[in-house]
Amino acid sequence: MTEPLREREDAHALLTAEAERARGGGGRLVLLRGATGTGRSAVLEAAAAHATRLGMRVLRARCSPDDIALPFSSVLHLLGSVPEFADVGPGDDDRGSAARLWRLLRSYADETPLMVAVDDVHLADEASRRWFVEAARRIDRLPVLLVATERSQYDIDPRPAGLTHALSPSVVRTHTLAPLTDNASADLVRAAFPAASDRWTADCVRAGAGSPLLLRALLDDLDGTPPPTAVPRTCAALYPGSYPAAVAWWLDSAGPATAEVARTLAALEQAERTGRTEQEERTERSQRTERSQRTEQTERTEQTERTEPAERGKQAERAKGAAGRNAVPAPAPAPASTHAALPATGTTTAATTETATAATTEAASEAASEAATDTLAALVADASGADPARVSGWFTAMTRLGVLRPDRAGRPRYAHPLLRDAVLGGWSTARRQDAHRAVAQAMLRRGDHLDAVARQLLGSAPTGLPWALRVLRDAATVAARQARAGDAVRYLRRALQEPLPDDLRQRLLTELGSLEYASADTPAGIPRLAEALDLPAEPRDQVRTAIALGTALVGRGEVRTAVEVLRRLEGRLAGHPDLARALQTASALLSDQDQTVRGEAYRWLTDTAERSPELVGPSGQALLVRYAATAGDLPAQEAMRRLRTLLTEPADPFAEPFLLGTAAAVAQWADELDEAERLVERGLAGQHPSLLHPMEQALLDTRWDIAAARGAYATLLDALPEAARARRTGGGPVNADAHTLLALVETGRAPEARRLADTFDLRDTSDSWELNRFLYARGVLRFTEGDVAGALHDFLECGRRQSARAVLSPVVTPWRTAAAECRLELGNPQEALALATEELRLARVWNTPRTTGRALRVLGRATRGRRGLELGAEAVAVLRDSPAEAELVASLLAHGRQLNAAGERGRGRDHLREGAERAERLGSVRLLTYAEQALRTAGGRRTTPAHTGSGALTGSERRIAELAAEGRTNTEIAELLHVARRTVETHLTSTYRKLGIRRRGELRSALDD
């Protein structure tokens, strides 16, 4: 044994010593025990080679289950051909045979010292096992070393007693071979692949599971695909397949019951991993982000720690020099006893407390791990029909060997996906499906979460059982309500594999198609919805399907096709007027995405309302109010009066979403932002999470419009990008993109805004109101960048498209005033005056502060002179009570510059200062920069130099912050101060930013600083 096996030094030393003892005439039985694959045979062969080098005669036998029918077959393999045993059969008296074989062994020992090597003695026939036991009792005075290997592993079916069960410990030396440590396994990997990375090596170590057998088989398979190729996660990527063959042999050795449990665990784990919920994935991404942030913080801390000693050294030198120059004597040090005892006591107490806390935490962790293991063992036992106690013991044993490793929750899991796949490799697809069904049924019996049960059903074959369909449908509903469209899609796809009646299949197809569209799988969603529409169903279900299909078609740009689908179904609903009206309203709403179709739809709706108002219904009347508002034919007050009346009328559940969404959009235009928010929330609460509906996105668009009207740029930038990515199916920009672009411009992030704008090629984008909104936003960006001519082109194109759609009012996009400002910059005041005059005329028709104030501001700039000053002052006065804070800031700054130009510099600077303070509170970097430049030009400066800290708070901000610090809710503060709740939220957001805090609980200490 000059080259001992890795981590087998103890076995090497034991066998070396026993070989020397046998040569001296003192024989002994050495039993090498270990789990399958731990290298028992390799150690035995090394011992035999060493014995040969010592001059000992080696007798070898490898036991096999095929030889158990013949008595003494294993002994005969050792001793060679014995003619008188040719006729011995099962059941014969073997005492005389055993004696003859013993005499033969002694004759060999008389010639030379012997080593008798018996591999896999647990597979020996019963007569041979009795003979080996008896030999062990009698060789202590013979030059015979009997070395046997025995499989010792915890299995589900208990194994018979081992070879040494009836032997005294004095006549046998037993050595158990432990699994390889990770370090030893890593050394084997690096010996085979010296260039392997740490990550690649670690993957191999985990897949090897501490077994020399499995690890060497894996390294043989990976010889053709060395690193940096990743370690495969499935056995299909391995060639020639030594690793899966080794795993299969390992399972066969463990017996059918153990193999069943092992494969059941693998099937359960595979379903959990492949069916992870979207929420878990988001949590993992969040955790990765947090870890990255912690790493960055650690790096900064380390940098500080590297820098601080040098700084402290410099400060000490400076202090030393200063002390020398000033000749100030240092104070006498205090007695050592005064200082020495306190730190020691404190340290001891802290250490004791820390140790106790760590012990408590460790105990709690172990208890949780044991509970998780027992729970999983009970589940696997139920599904496989095994004894739960034996399964729990098997988990513990396999974790000790390295086959299983605990996850974060303490549950045992296979050490590597490749190992799990190899364990499953011995099962057919049908058997795997049966296992998933059994696990799902066991989970259901013990009351596990729907998601967990449904994930197992994803891997099962159709059962035809009511409980399976119920679980899948309920799990899909829960996933949809939690915005996990991907999970809901998987559950519904599996549910449709079950035998279903046509009406239920129709409903499930509608939900599935809706969710597939929502999860950006448009090509799959539309055919599902079309198939559902062709199936027989109740009229209400058909209407739901038609509306969902129309919404999906519009999302793909097929507006006319969508409207035709709805009208065809409408023609078959003569006996259901409420449903027919819902389809009419849906057609009109969906037509907004196409200029031509929109005109046709609203002409038909208008004509029908004039002839037979009852055929239109409240939701259709609301759409006509919205149409009149955008056409510039109706004031805001009258529009809101009509809509509030319509909202009091009884509404069919199919029509109510259209009524609420339309009223919310008009309320937002009318500056009734709080009411608009309530309508949006009410409308979204009524949306079915698994059904595609055009008003859901319309309500979300209105919610974002409200945030933009309030100037809530942080909210827009936090919420809009993800929503935009989710909706961008046709490649063109959506409303969310326009708001994101404007928010980036306002917050001073022009480069990011430019990158977003360049994402879209608007030349090939189909016509829609969202394209018009994006053109306006891009125009604002170009104007900010100094490309005034480009901005003017975007504003005029936006206006041309809106006018073609009969959208004349500035409530949607104020393109005329934007174009007028461009004209002023380009030196065309007359054209600017015409545009601003027309916008003011239309704004006065609608008559809300936001539209009127903006038009007055730009018209004042274009008019100039005394009349221009009056218009600017009127704009500020109109906007004072408006929730449109950004418009008020812009008007304050414009009027301040007008006053400065007119020689009223004191009043002008006051307006500019107020505008600057409001811009800072709003978070508009663009307006704040403009205000500070204007102040410098006017020879003034900010009256509040501090932009942060409690000193930077305005009076309103401090009052609200004080009340919040006292524990008042936002609603209570709004009632106390007689302001809107949104105003309270806006002021608190500004306060948090200035104070550098994140939570309400930090307000008191921050205000006291």
PDB file of C-alpha atoms in Angstrom, residues 529-670:
ATOM      1  CA  LEU A 529     -59.832  32.884 -27.562  1.00  0.00           C
ATOM      2  CA  ALA A 530     -60.979  32.220 -31.130  1.00  0.00           C
ATOM      3  CA  GLU A 531     -61.426  28.534 -30.299  1.00  0.00           C
ATOM      4  CA  ALA A 532     -63.410  29.454 -27.184  1.00  0.00           C
ATOM      5  CA  LEU A 533     -65.706  31.733 -29.194  1.00  0.00           C
ATOM      6  CA  ASP A 534     -66.585  28.834 -31.505  1.00  0.00           C
ATOM      7  CA  LEU A 535     -67.649  26.534 -28.653  1.00  0.00           C
ATOM      8  CA  PRO A 536     -71.272  26.434 -27.458  1.00  0.00           C
ATOM      9  CA  ALA A 537     -71.772  28.452 -24.271  1.00  0.00           C
ATOM     10  CA  GLU A 538     -74.145  30.720 -22.420  1.00  0.00           C
ATOM     11  CA  PRO A 539     -74.572  34.206 -24.005  1.00  0.00           C
ATOM     12  CA  ARG A 540     -72.775  35.899 -21.104  1.00  0.00           C
ATOM     13  CA  ASP A 541     -69.791  33.594 -21.494  1.00  0.00           C
ATOM     14  CA  GLN A 542     -69.767  34.265 -25.242  1.00  0.00           C
ATOM     15  CA  VAL A 543     -69.736  38.032 -24.612  1.00  0.00           C
ATOM     16  CA  ARG A 544     -66.841  37.688 -22.169  1.00  0.00           C
ATOM     17  CA  THR A 545     -64.909  35.705 -24.748  1.00  0.00           C
ATOM     18  CA  ALA A 546     -65.700  38.138 -27.581  1.00  0.00           C
ATOM     19  CA  ILE A 547     -64.582  41.145 -25.520  1.00  0.00           C
ATOM     20  CA  ALA A 548     -61.375  39.358 -24.540  1.00  0.00           C
ATOM     21  CA  LEU A 549     -60.672  38.371 -28.160  1.00  0.00           C
ATOM     22  CA  GLY A 550     -61.378  41.913 -29.375  1.00  0.00           C
ATOM     23  CA  THR A 551     -58.986  43.324 -26.781  1.00  0.00           C
ATOM     24  CA  ALA A 552     -56.248  40.934 -27.859  1.00  0.00           C
ATOM     25  CA  LEU A 553     -56.767  41.702 -31.554  1.00  0.00           C
ATOM     26  CA  VAL A 554     -56.528  45.439 -30.900  1.00  0.00           C
ATOM     27  CA  GLY A 555     -53.319  44.854 -28.995  1.00  0.00           C
ATOM     28  CA  ARG A 556     -51.936  43.291 -32.166  1.00  0.00           C
ATOM     29  CA  GLY A 557     -53.126  46.225 -34.273  1.00  0.00           C
ATOM     30  CA  GLU A 558     -56.152  44.472 -35.861  1.00  0.00           C
ATOM     31  CA  VAL A 559     -58.758  47.021 -34.757  1.00  0.00           C
ATOM     32  CA  ARG A 560     -61.260  46.516 -37.575  1.00  0.00           C
ATOM     33  CA  THR A 561     -61.174  42.739 -37.129  1.00  0.00           C
ATOM     34  CA  ALA A 562     -61.811  43.184 -33.411  1.00  0.00           C
ATOM     35  CA  VAL A 563     -64.852  45.399 -34.008  1.00  0.00           C
ATOM     36  CA  GLU A 564     -66.227  42.970 -36.595  1.00  0.00           C
ATOM     37  CA  VAL A 565     -65.929  40.082 -34.120  1.00  0.00           C
ATOM     38  CA  LEU A 566     -68.012  42.000 -31.577  1.00  0.00           C
ATOM     39  CA  ARG A 567     -70.619  43.066 -34.112  1.00  0.00           C
ATOM     40  CA  ARG A 568     -71.080  39.524 -35.418  1.00  0.00           C
ATOM     41  CA  LEU A 569     -71.856  38.302 -31.923  1.00  0.00           C
ATOM     42  CA  GLU A 570     -74.071  41.320 -31.275  1.00  0.00           C
ATOM     43  CA  GLY A 571     -76.255  40.249 -34.187  1.00  0.00           C
ATOM     44  CA  ARG A 572     -76.957  36.939 -32.430  1.00  0.00           C
ATOM     45  CA  LEU A 573     -78.045  38.560 -29.142  1.00  0.00           C
ATOM     46  CA  ALA A 574     -81.451  39.949 -30.090  1.00  0.00           C
ATOM     47  CA  GLY A 575     -83.002  38.582 -26.913  1.00  0.00           C
ATOM     48  CA  HIS A 576     -80.307  40.026 -24.641  1.00  0.00           C
ATOM     49  CA  PRO A 577     -80.312  43.838 -24.950  1.00  0.00           C
ATOM     50  CA  ASP A 578     -77.979  44.393 -21.983  1.00  0.00           C
ATOM     51  CA  LEU A 579     -75.354  42.135 -23.502  1.00  0.00           C
ATOM     52  CA  ALA A 580     -75.768  43.769 -26.911  1.00  0.00           C
ATOM     53  CA  ARG A 581     -75.212  47.222 -25.368  1.00  0.00           C
ATOM     54  CA  ALA A 582     -72.058  45.966 -23.648  1.00  0.00           C
ATOM     55  CA  LEU A 583     -70.717  44.812 -27.024  1.00  0.00           C
ATOM     56  CA  GLN A 584     -71.581  48.163 -28.606  1.00  0.00           C
ATOM     57  CA  THR A 585     -69.709  50.017 -25.874  1.00  0.00           C
ATOM     58  CA  ALA A 586     -66.732  47.687 -26.177  1.00  0.00           C
ATOM     59  CA  SER A 587     -66.653  48.257 -29.952  1.00  0.00           C
ATOM     60  CA  ALA A 588     -66.572  52.015 -29.491  1.00  0.00           C
ATOM     61  CA  LEU A 589     -63.848  51.839 -26.864  1.00  0.00           C
ATOM     62  CA  LEU A 590     -61.650  49.478 -28.892  1.00  0.00           C
ATOM     63  CA  SER A 591     -62.034  51.654 -31.980  1.00  0.00           C
ATOM     64  CA  ASP A 592     -59.977  54.381 -30.268  1.00  0.00           C
ATOM     65  CA  GLN A 593     -56.853  52.660 -31.565  1.00  0.00           C
ATOM     66  CA  ASP A 594     -57.706  53.374 -35.226  1.00  0.00           C
ATOM     67  CA  GLN A 595     -58.686  56.747 -36.653  1.00  0.00           C
ATOM     68  CA  THR A 596     -61.029  55.466 -39.374  1.00  0.00           C
ATOM     69  CA  VAL A 597     -62.755  52.830 -37.292  1.00  0.00           C
ATOM     70  CA  ARG A 598     -63.170  55.304 -34.444  1.00  0.00           C
ATOM     71  CA  GLY A 599     -65.011  57.729 -36.675  1.00  0.00           C
ATOM     72  CA  GLU A 600     -67.376  55.022 -37.869  1.00  0.00           C
ATOM     73  CA  ALA A 601     -68.024  53.708 -34.365  1.00  0.00           C
ATOM     74  CA  TYR A 602     -68.844  57.081 -32.841  1.00  0.00           C
ATOM     75  CA  ARG A 603     -71.033  58.139 -35.776  1.00  0.00           C
ATOM     76  CA  TRP A 604     -73.062  54.979 -35.289  1.00  0.00           C
ATOM     77  CA  LEU A 605     -73.172  55.494 -31.513  1.00  0.00           C
ATOM     78  CA  THR A 606     -74.258  59.135 -31.904  1.00  0.00           C
ATOM     79  CA  ASP A 607     -76.975  58.319 -34.433  1.00  0.00           C
ATOM     80  CA  THR A 608     -78.304  55.490 -32.276  1.00  0.00           C
ATOM     81  CA  ALA A 609     -78.372  57.703 -29.180  1.00  0.00           C
ATOM     82  CA  GLU A 610     -80.359  60.362 -31.033  1.00  0.00           C
ATOM     83  CA  ARG A 611     -82.916  57.877 -32.399  1.00  0.00           C
ATOM     84  CA  SER A 612     -83.207  55.419 -29.507  1.00  0.00           C
ATOM     85  CA  PRO A 613     -81.284  56.425 -26.362  1.00  0.00           C
ATOM     86  CA  GLU A 614     -82.394  53.261 -24.575  1.00  0.00           C
ATOM     87  CA  LEU A 615     -80.369  51.188 -27.061  1.00  0.00           C
ATOM     88  CA  VAL A 616     -77.151  52.897 -25.991  1.00  0.00           C
ATOM     89  CA  GLY A 617     -77.375  52.574 -22.229  1.00  0.00           C
ATOM     90  CA  PRO A 618     -75.418  54.435 -19.495  1.00  0.00           C
ATOM     91  CA  SER A 619     -71.994  53.221 -20.594  1.00  0.00           C
ATOM     92  CA  GLY A 620     -72.608  54.291 -24.198  1.00  0.00           C
ATOM     93  CA  GLN A 621     -73.880  57.690 -22.998  1.00  0.00           C
ATOM     94  CA  ALA A 622     -70.690  58.070 -20.951  1.00  0.00           C
ATOM     95  CA  LEU A 623     -68.564  57.416 -24.035  1.00  0.00           C
ATOM     96  CA  LEU A 624     -70.493  60.129 -25.888  1.00  0.00           C
ATOM     97  CA  VAL A 625     -69.781  62.554 -23.029  1.00  0.00           C
ATOM     98  CA  ARG A 626     -66.103  61.721 -23.325  1.00  0.00           C
ATOM     99  CA  TYR A 627     -66.253  62.158 -27.103  1.00  0.00           C
ATOM    100  CA  ALA A 628     -67.846  65.606 -26.730  1.00  0.00           C
ATOM    101  CA  ALA A 629     -65.231  66.591 -24.151  1.00  0.00           C
ATOM    102  CA  THR A 630     -62.332  65.716 -26.463  1.00  0.00           C
ATOM    103  CA  ALA A 631     -64.054  67.441 -29.397  1.00  0.00           C
ATOM    104  CA  GLY A 632     -64.196  70.710 -27.440  1.00  0.00           C
ATOM    105  CA  ASP A 633     -68.012  70.805 -27.327  1.00  0.00           C
ATOM    106  CA  LEU A 634     -68.620  70.452 -23.606  1.00  0.00           C
ATOM    107  CA  PRO A 635     -67.434  72.210 -20.413  1.00  0.00           C
ATOM    108  CA  ALA A 636     -65.938  70.143 -17.620  1.00  0.00           C
ATOM    109  CA  GLN A 637     -68.645  71.020 -15.119  1.00  0.00           C
ATOM    110  CA  GLU A 638     -71.413  69.835 -17.450  1.00  0.00           C
ATOM    111  CA  ALA A 639     -69.491  66.689 -18.383  1.00  0.00           C
ATOM    112  CA  MET A 640     -69.048  65.749 -14.733  1.00  0.00           C
ATOM    113  CA  ARG A 641     -72.723  66.499 -13.981  1.00  0.00           C
ATOM    114  CA  ARG A 642     -73.840  64.119 -16.724  1.00  0.00           C
ATOM    115  CA  LEU A 643     -71.428  61.409 -15.698  1.00  0.00           C
ATOM    116  CA  ARG A 644     -72.374  61.612 -12.023  1.00  0.00           C
ATOM    117  CA  THR A 645     -76.008  61.210 -13.040  1.00  0.00           C
ATOM    118  CA  LEU A 646     -75.147  58.179 -15.143  1.00  0.00           C
ATOM    119  CA  LEU A 647     -73.207  56.667 -12.239  1.00  0.00           C
ATOM    120  CA  THR A 648     -76.347  56.742 -10.074  1.00  0.00           C
ATOM    121  CA  GLU A 649     -78.341  54.677 -12.565  1.00  0.00           C
ATOM    122  CA  PRO A 650     -78.514  50.872 -12.241  1.00  0.00           C
ATOM    123  CA  ALA A 651     -75.760  49.339 -14.349  1.00  0.00           C
ATOM    124  CA  ASP A 652     -75.423  45.874 -15.773  1.00  0.00           C
ATOM    125  CA  PRO A 653     -72.231  44.136 -14.526  1.00  0.00           C
ATOM    126  CA  PHE A 654     -70.999  43.932 -18.115  1.00  0.00           C
ATOM    127  CA  ALA A 655     -71.504  47.671 -18.696  1.00  0.00           C
ATOM    128  CA  GLU A 656     -70.279  48.997 -15.336  1.00  0.00           C
ATOM    129  CA  PRO A 657     -66.515  48.745 -16.081  1.00  0.00           C
ATOM    130  CA  PHE A 658     -66.980  50.877 -19.201  1.00  0.00           C
ATOM    131  CA  LEU A 659     -68.964  53.455 -17.248  1.00  0.00           C
ATOM    132  CA  LEU A 660     -66.441  53.655 -14.405  1.00  0.00           C
ATOM    133  CA  GLY A 661     -63.422  53.829 -16.685  1.00  0.00           C
ATOM    134  CA  THR A 662     -64.911  56.515 -18.886  1.00  0.00           C
ATOM    135  CA  ALA A 663     -65.991  58.602 -15.887  1.00  0.00           C
ATOM    136  CA  ALA A 664     -62.502  58.269 -14.346  1.00  0.00           C
ATOM    137  CA  ALA A 665     -60.815  59.539 -17.527  1.00  0.00           C
ATOM    138  CA  VAL A 666     -63.123  62.573 -17.773  1.00  0.00           C
ATOM    139  CA  ALA A 667     -62.738  63.325 -14.044  1.00  0.00           C
ATOM    140  CA  GLN A 668     -58.963  63.372 -14.495  1.00  0.00           C
ATOM    141  CA  TRP A 669     -59.293  65.872 -17.352  1.00  0.00           C
ATOM    142  CA  ALA A 670     -61.652  67.943 -15.175  1.00  0.00           C
TER     143      ALA A 670
END
